[in-house]
């Protein structure tokens, strides 16, 4: 929240994501749950779960938004229509690799991001139905280094 004063301890699990003027864009979920190793009995894992409802760029800030992590990560895009498990209800673009190779997602998909692979920005092009997004990362904190 804009009124919340972040302490150094609050910022630590998010790595560089809270530095350098980066802020949520119009496509970022307004309500998400993010749990880190300290919340999960010291496990080397963190995850974020939210429901996406709006089109637009997920994260705004300097540069093109590509970043890397020192650990593997999985990004899961899930539909919310129980009668059709192949329906996402949205179209998402994500750039992968140092060349920003663009991929388009329009059905439930898992994107595996090996440690060190540049990825992002993510843009939701359109939304016909809210969809779920789950990020799972193999580190107690979400260490992120922006590269461009």
JSON list of C-alpha atoms in Angstrom, two decimals:
[
{"chain": "A", "resi": 1, "resn": "UNK", "atom": "CA", "xyz": [0.00, 0.00, 0.00]},
{"chain": "A", "resi": 2, "resn": "UNK", "atom": "CA", "xyz": [1.22, 3.55, -0.61]},
{"chain": "A", "resi": 3, "resn": "UNK", "atom": "CA", "xyz": [0.90, 4.34, 3.10]},
{"chain": "A", "resi": 4, "resn": "UNK", "atom": "CA", "xyz": [3.04, 1.39, 4.19]},
{"chain": "A", "resi": 5, "resn": "UNK", "atom": "CA", "xyz": [6.59, 2.25, 5.19]},
{"chain": "A", "resi": 6, "resn": "UNK", "atom": "CA", "xyz": [8.88, -0.58, 4.12]},
{"chain": "A", "resi": 7, "resn": "UNK", "atom": "CA", "xyz": [11.67, -1.52, 6.53]},
{"chain": "A", "resi": 8, "resn": "UNK", "atom": "CA", "xyz": [14.95, -3.01, 5.29]},
{"chain": "A", "resi": 9, "resn": "UNK", "atom": "CA", "xyz": [13.73, -6.38, 6.59]},
{"chain": "A", "resi": 10, "resn": "UNK", "atom": "CA", "xyz": [10.48, -6.00, 4.59]},
{"chain": "A", "resi": 11, "resn": "UNK", "atom": "CA", "xyz": [12.45, -5.30, 1.39]},
{"chain": "A", "resi": 12, "resn": "UNK", "atom": "CA", "xyz": [15.03, -8.09, 1.69]},
{"chain": "A", "resi": 13, "resn": "UNK", "atom": "CA", "xyz": [12.93, -10.98, 0.30]},
{"chain": "A", "resi": 14, "resn": "UNK", "atom": "CA", "xyz": [12.08, -9.01, -2.84]},
{"chain": "A", "resi": 15, "resn": "UNK", "atom": "CA", "xyz": [15.67, -8.28, -3.90]},
{"chain": "A", "resi": 16, "resn": "UNK", "atom": "CA", "xyz": [16.09, -5.50, -6.45]},
{"chain": "A", "resi": 17, "resn": "UNK", "atom": "CA", "xyz": [12.38, -5.43, -7.30]},
{"chain": "A", "resi": 18, "resn": "UNK", "atom": "CA", "xyz": [11.77, -2.72, -4.69]},
{"chain": "A", "resi": 19, "resn": "UNK", "atom": "CA", "xyz": [14.69, -0.53, -5.82]},
{"chain": "A", "resi": 20, "resn": "UNK", "atom": "CA", "xyz": [15.33, 1.75, -8.74]},
{"chain": "A", "resi": 21, "resn": "UNK", "atom": "CA", "xyz": [11.92, 3.26, -9.27]},
{"chain": "A", "resi": 22, "resn": "UNK", "atom": "CA", "xyz": [10.19, 0.06, -10.37]},
{"chain": "A", "resi": 23, "resn": "UNK", "atom": "CA", "xyz": [6.50, -0.07, -9.57]},
{"chain": "A", "resi": 24, "resn": "UNK", "atom": "CA", "xyz": [3.47, -2.12, -10.52]},
{"chain": "A", "resi": 25, "resn": "UNK", "atom": "CA", "xyz": [2.00, -1.40, -13.94]},
{"chain": "A", "resi": 26, "resn": "UNK", "atom": "CA", "xyz": [-1.67, -1.56, -14.89]},
{"chain": "A", "resi": 27, "resn": "UNK", "atom": "CA", "xyz": [-1.52, -5.31, -15.63]},
{"chain": "A", "resi": 28, "resn": "UNK", "atom": "CA", "xyz": [-0.18, -6.32, -12.20]},
{"chain": "A", "resi": 29, "resn": "UNK", "atom": "CA", "xyz": [-2.56, -8.05, -9.83]},
{"chain": "A", "resi": 30, "resn": "UNK", "atom": "CA", "xyz": [-3.94, -5.88, -7.06]},
{"chain": "A", "resi": 31, "resn": "UNK", "atom": "CA", "xyz": [-4.22, -8.79, -4.64]},
{"chain": "A", "resi": 32, "resn": "UNK", "atom": "CA", "xyz": [-1.55, -11.45, -4.31]},
{"chain": "A", "resi": 33, "resn": "UNK", "atom": "CA", "xyz": [-0.04, -13.66, -1.65]},
{"chain": "A", "resi": 34, "resn": "UNK", "atom": "CA", "xyz": [3.75, -13.97, -1.61]},
{"chain": "A", "resi": 35, "resn": "UNK", "atom": "CA", "xyz": [5.46, -16.32, 0.81]},
{"chain": "A", "resi": 36, "resn": "UNK", "atom": "CA", "xyz": [9.20, -16.61, 1.35]},
{"chain": "A", "resi": 37, "resn": "UNK", "atom": "CA", "xyz": [11.46, -19.14, 3.06]},
{"chain": "A", "resi": 38, "resn": "UNK", "atom": "CA", "xyz": [11.08, -17.33, 6.39]},
{"chain": "A", "resi": 39, "resn": "UNK", "atom": "CA", "xyz": [7.30, -17.88, 6.11]},
{"chain": "A", "resi": 40, "resn": "UNK", "atom": "CA", "xyz": [7.75, -21.56, 5.15]},
{"chain": "A", "resi": 41, "resn": "UNK", "atom": "CA", "xyz": [9.83, -22.97, 8.01]},
{"chain": "A", "resi": 42, "resn": "UNK", "atom": "CA", "xyz": [13.11, -21.92, 6.35]},
{"chain": "A", "resi": 43, "resn": "UNK", "atom": "CA", "xyz": [12.58, -23.78, 3.09]},
{"chain": "A", "resi": 44, "resn": "UNK", "atom": "CA", "xyz": [14.57, -22.66, 0.02]},
{"chain": "A", "resi": 45, "resn": "UNK", "atom": "CA", "xyz": [11.44, -21.72, -1.89]},
{"chain": "A", "resi": 46, "resn": "UNK", "atom": "CA", "xyz": [9.23, -18.69, -2.41]},
{"chain": "A", "resi": 47, "resn": "UNK", "atom": "CA", "xyz": [5.98, -18.38, -4.28]},
{"chain": "A", "resi": 48, "resn": "UNK", "atom": "CA", "xyz": [3.42, -15.80, -5.28]},
{"chain": "A", "resi": 49, "resn": "UNK", "atom": "CA", "xyz": [-0.21, -16.45, -6.18]},
{"chain": "A", "resi": 50, "resn": "UNK", "atom": "CA", "xyz": [-2.65, -13.89, -7.51]},
{"chain": "A", "resi": 51, "resn": "UNK", "atom": "CA", "xyz": [-5.63, -13.39, -9.78]},
{"chain": "A", "resi": 52, "resn": "UNK", "atom": "CA", "xyz": [-4.99, -11.16, -12.80]},
{"chain": "A", "resi": 53, "resn": "UNK", "atom": "CA", "xyz": [-7.91, -9.07, -14.04]},
{"chain": "A", "resi": 54, "resn": "UNK", "atom": "CA", "xyz": [-6.53, -6.14, -16.07]},
{"chain": "A", "resi": 55, "resn": "UNK", "atom": "CA", "xyz": [-4.57, -5.76, -19.31]},
{"chain": "A", "resi": 56, "resn": "UNK", "atom": "CA", "xyz": [-1.27, -3.91, -19.42]},
{"chain": "A", "resi": 57, "resn": "UNK", "atom": "CA", "xyz": [2.36, -4.06, -18.44]},
{"chain": "A", "resi": 58, "resn": "UNK", "atom": "CA", "xyz": [2.95, -5.91, -15.15]},
{"chain": "A", "resi": 59, "resn": "UNK", "atom": "CA", "xyz": [5.93, -3.95, -13.84]},
{"chain": "A", "resi": 60, "resn": "UNK", "atom": "CA", "xyz": [7.09, -0.47, -14.88]},
{"chain": "A", "resi": 61, "resn": "UNK", "atom": "CA", "xyz": [10.52, 0.96, -14.40]},
{"chain": "A", "resi": 62, "resn": "UNK", "atom": "CA", "xyz": [13.81, 1.88, -16.00]},
{"chain": "A", "resi": 63, "resn": "UNK", "atom": "CA", "xyz": [14.95, 0.01, -19.07]},
{"chain": "A", "resi": 64, "resn": "UNK", "atom": "CA", "xyz": [13.13, -2.78, -20.87]},
{"chain": "A", "resi": 65, "resn": "UNK", "atom": "CA", "xyz": [12.49, -4.77, -17.68]},
{"chain": "A", "resi": 66, "resn": "UNK", "atom": "CA", "xyz": [14.45, -7.96, -18.34]},
{"chain": "A", "resi": 67, "resn": "UNK", "atom": "CA", "xyz": [15.93, -9.60, -15.27]},
{"chain": "A", "resi": 68, "resn": "UNK", "atom": "CA", "xyz": [17.58, -12.81, -14.07]},
{"chain": "A", "resi": 69, "resn": "UNK", "atom": "CA", "xyz": [17.48, -14.92, -10.92]},
{"chain": "A", "resi": 70, "resn": "UNK", "atom": "CA", "xyz": [20.27, -17.08, -9.42]},
{"chain": "A", "resi": 71, "resn": "UNK", "atom": "CA", "xyz": [17.80, -19.98, -9.04]},
{"chain": "A", "resi": 72, "resn": "UNK", "atom": "CA", "xyz": [15.24, -21.77, -11.22]},
{"chain": "A", "resi": 73, "resn": "UNK", "atom": "CA", "xyz": [11.73, -20.34, -11.45]},
{"chain": "A", "resi": 74, "resn": "UNK", "atom": "CA", "xyz": [8.40, -21.50, -12.86]},
{"chain": "A", "resi": 75, "resn": "UNK", "atom": "CA", "xyz": [5.67, -19.09, -13.99]},
{"chain": "A", "resi": 76, "resn": "UNK", "atom": "CA", "xyz": [2.24, -20.71, -14.18]},
{"chain": "A", "resi": 77, "resn": "UNK", "atom": "CA", "xyz": [-0.70, -19.11, -15.98]},
{"chain": "A", "resi": 78, "resn": "UNK", "atom": "CA", "xyz": [-4.00, -20.87, -15.09]},
{"chain": "A", "resi": 79, "resn": "UNK", "atom": "CA", "xyz": [-7.54, -20.35, -16.27]},
{"chain": "A", "resi": 80, "resn": "UNK", "atom": "CA", "xyz": [-10.45, -19.95, -13.90]},
{"chain": "A", "resi": 81, "resn": "UNK", "atom": "CA", "xyz": [-13.13, -21.68, -15.99]},
{"chain": "A", "resi": 82, "resn": "UNK", "atom": "CA", "xyz": [-13.65, -25.10, -14.34]},
{"chain": "A", "resi": 83, "resn": "UNK", "atom": "CA", "xyz": [-15.70, -26.44, -17.26]},
{"chain": "A", "resi": 84, "resn": "UNK", "atom": "CA", "xyz": [-12.81, -25.87, -19.73]},
{"chain": "A", "resi": 85, "resn": "UNK", "atom": "CA", "xyz": [-9.31, -26.51, -18.36]},
{"chain": "A", "resi": 86, "resn": "UNK", "atom": "CA", "xyz": [-7.75, -25.47, -21.69]},
{"chain": "A", "resi": 87, "resn": "UNK", "atom": "CA", "xyz": [-9.23, -21.96, -21.53]},
{"chain": "A", "resi": 88, "resn": "UNK", "atom": "CA", "xyz": [-7.05, -19.17, -20.12]},
{"chain": "A", "resi": 89, "resn": "UNK", "atom": "CA", "xyz": [-9.35, -16.27, -20.94]},
{"chain": "A", "resi": 90, "resn": "UNK", "atom": "CA", "xyz": [-6.48, -13.89, -21.66]},
{"chain": "A", "resi": 91, "resn": "UNK", "atom": "CA", "xyz": [-3.49, -13.30, -23.90]},
{"chain": "A", "resi": 92, "resn": "UNK", "atom": "CA", "xyz": [-0.10, -12.64, -22.33]},
{"chain": "A", "resi": 93, "resn": "UNK", "atom": "CA", "xyz": [3.24, -11.81, -23.88]},
{"chain": "A", "resi": 94, "resn": "UNK", "atom": "CA", "xyz": [6.57, -12.51, -22.21]},
{"chain": "A", "resi": 95, "resn": "UNK", "atom": "CA", "xyz": [10.06, -11.82, -23.52]},
{"chain": "A", "resi": 96, "resn": "UNK", "atom": "CA", "xyz": [12.70, -14.50, -22.99]},
{"chain": "A", "resi": 97, "resn": "UNK", "atom": "CA", "xyz": [16.48, -14.43, -23.40]},
{"chain": "A", "resi": 98, "resn": "UNK", "atom": "CA", "xyz": [18.89, -11.54, -23.95]},
{"chain": "A", "resi": 99, "resn": "UNK", "atom": "CA", "xyz": [17.38, -10.94, -27.40]},
{"chain": "A", "resi": 100, "resn": "UNK", "atom": "CA", "xyz": [13.89, -10.40, -25.90]},
{"chain": "A", "resi": 101, "resn": "UNK", "atom": "CA", "xyz": [12.40, -13.25, -27.93]},
{"chain": "A", "resi": 102, "resn": "UNK", "atom": "CA", "xyz": [8.65, -12.69, -27.61]},
{"chain": "A", "resi": 103, "resn": "UNK", "atom": "CA", "xyz": [6.31, -15.54, -26.65]},
{"chain": "A", "resi": 104, "resn": "UNK", "atom": "CA", "xyz": [2.51, -15.33, -26.67]},
{"chain": "A", "resi": 105, "resn": "UNK", "atom": "CA", "xyz": [0.46, -17.32, -24.13]},
{"chain": "A", "resi": 106, "resn": "UNK", "atom": "CA", "xyz": [-3.25, -17.83, -24.74]},
{"chain": "A", "resi": 107, "resn": "UNK", "atom": "CA", "xyz": [-3.93, -21.08, -22.90]},
{"chain": "A", "resi": 108, "resn": "UNK", "atom": "CA", "xyz": [-2.93, -22.41, -19.48]},
{"chain": "A", "resi": 109, "resn": "UNK", "atom": "CA", "xyz": [0.86, -22.62, -19.56]},
{"chain": "A", "resi": 110, "resn": "UNK", "atom": "CA", "xyz": [3.89, -23.26, -17.37]},
{"chain": "A", "resi": 111, "resn": "UNK", "atom": "CA", "xyz": [7.00, -21.26, -18.30]},
{"chain": "A", "resi": 112, "resn": "UNK", "atom": "CA", "xyz": [10.20, -22.80, -16.90]},
{"chain": "A", "resi": 113, "resn": "UNK", "atom": "CA", "xyz": [12.91, -20.18, -16.37]},
{"chain": "A", "resi": 114, "resn": "UNK", "atom": "CA", "xyz": [16.30, -21.75, -15.60]},
{"chain": "A", "resi": 115, "resn": "UNK", "atom": "CA", "xyz": [18.65, -19.84, -13.30]},
{"chain": "A", "resi": 116, "resn": "UNK", "atom": "CA", "xyz": [20.35, -17.01, -15.17]},
{"chain": "A", "resi": 117, "resn": "UNK", "atom": "CA", "xyz": [17.92, -16.89, -18.13]},
{"chain": "A", "resi": 118, "resn": "UNK", "atom": "CA", "xyz": [16.84, -13.32, -18.88]},
{"chain": "A", "resi": 119, "resn": "UNK", "atom": "CA", "xyz": [13.07, -12.89, -18.98]},
{"chain": "A", "resi": 120, "resn": "UNK", "atom": "CA", "xyz": [10.38, -10.18, -18.96]},
{"chain": "A", "resi": 121, "resn": "UNK", "atom": "CA", "xyz": [8.66, -7.82, -19.37]},
{"chain": "A", "resi": 122, "resn": "UNK", "atom": "CA", "xyz": [5.25, -9.47, -19.09]},
{"chain": "A", "resi": 123, "resn": "UNK", "atom": "CA", "xyz": [2.28, -7.73, -20.68]},
{"chain": "A", "resi": 124, "resn": "UNK", "atom": "CA", "xyz": [-1.32, -8.92, -20.51]},
{"chain": "A", "resi": 125, "resn": "UNK", "atom": "CA", "xyz": [-2.65, -7.99, -23.95]},
{"chain": "A", "resi": 126, "resn": "UNK", "atom": "CA", "xyz": [-6.33, -8.64, -23.14]},
{"chain": "A", "resi": 127, "resn": "UNK", "atom": "CA", "xyz": [-8.48, -10.31, -20.50]},
{"chain": "A", "resi": 128, "resn": "UNK", "atom": "CA", "xyz": [-11.90, -11.86, -21.14]},
{"chain": "A", "resi": 129, "resn": "UNK", "atom": "CA", "xyz": [-11.91, -13.73, -17.83]},
{"chain": "A", "resi": 130, "resn": "UNK", "atom": "CA", "xyz": [-9.70, -13.32, -14.73]},
{"chain": "A", "resi": 131, "resn": "UNK", "atom": "CA", "xyz": [-6.84, -15.84, -14.67]},
{"chain": "A", "resi": 132, "resn": "UNK", "atom": "CA", "xyz": [-4.52, -17.16, -12.00]},
{"chain": "A", "resi": 133, "resn": "UNK", "atom": "CA", "xyz": [-0.79, -16.56, -11.90]},
{"chain": "A", "resi": 134, "resn": "UNK", "atom": "CA", "xyz": [1.55, -18.62, -9.72]},
{"chain": "A", "resi": 135, "resn": "UNK", "atom": "CA", "xyz": [5.27, -17.93, -9.46]},
{"chain": "A", "resi": 136, "resn": "UNK", "atom": "CA", "xyz": [7.48, -20.57, -7.80]},
{"chain": "A", "resi": 137, "resn": "UNK", "atom": "CA", "xyz": [11.16, -19.88, -7.21]},
{"chain": "A", "resi": 138, "resn": "UNK", "atom": "CA", "xyz": [13.81, -22.14, -5.66]},
{"chain": "A", "resi": 139, "resn": "UNK", "atom": "CA", "xyz": [15.24, -19.63, -3.18]},
{"chain": "A", "resi": 140, "resn": "UNK", "atom": "CA", "xyz": [14.21, -18.46, 0.27]},
{"chain": "A", "resi": 141, "resn": "UNK", "atom": "CA", "xyz": [14.13, -14.89, -1.11]},
{"chain": "A", "resi": 142, "resn": "UNK", "atom": "CA", "xyz": [13.24, -13.63, -4.58]},
{"chain": "A", "resi": 143, "resn": "UNK", "atom": "CA", "xyz": [16.67, -12.45, -5.68]},
{"chain": "A", "resi": 144, "resn": "UNK", "atom": "CA", "xyz": [16.28, -10.43, -8.87]},
{"chain": "A", "resi": 145, "resn": "UNK", "atom": "CA", "xyz": [18.91, -8.62, -10.88]},
{"chain": "A", "resi": 146, "resn": "UNK", "atom": "CA", "xyz": [17.68, -6.28, -13.63]},
{"chain": "A", "resi": 147, "resn": "UNK", "atom": "CA", "xyz": [19.89, -6.40, -16.71]},
{"chain": "A", "resi": 148, "resn": "UNK", "atom": "CA", "xyz": [18.25, -3.86, -19.03]}
]
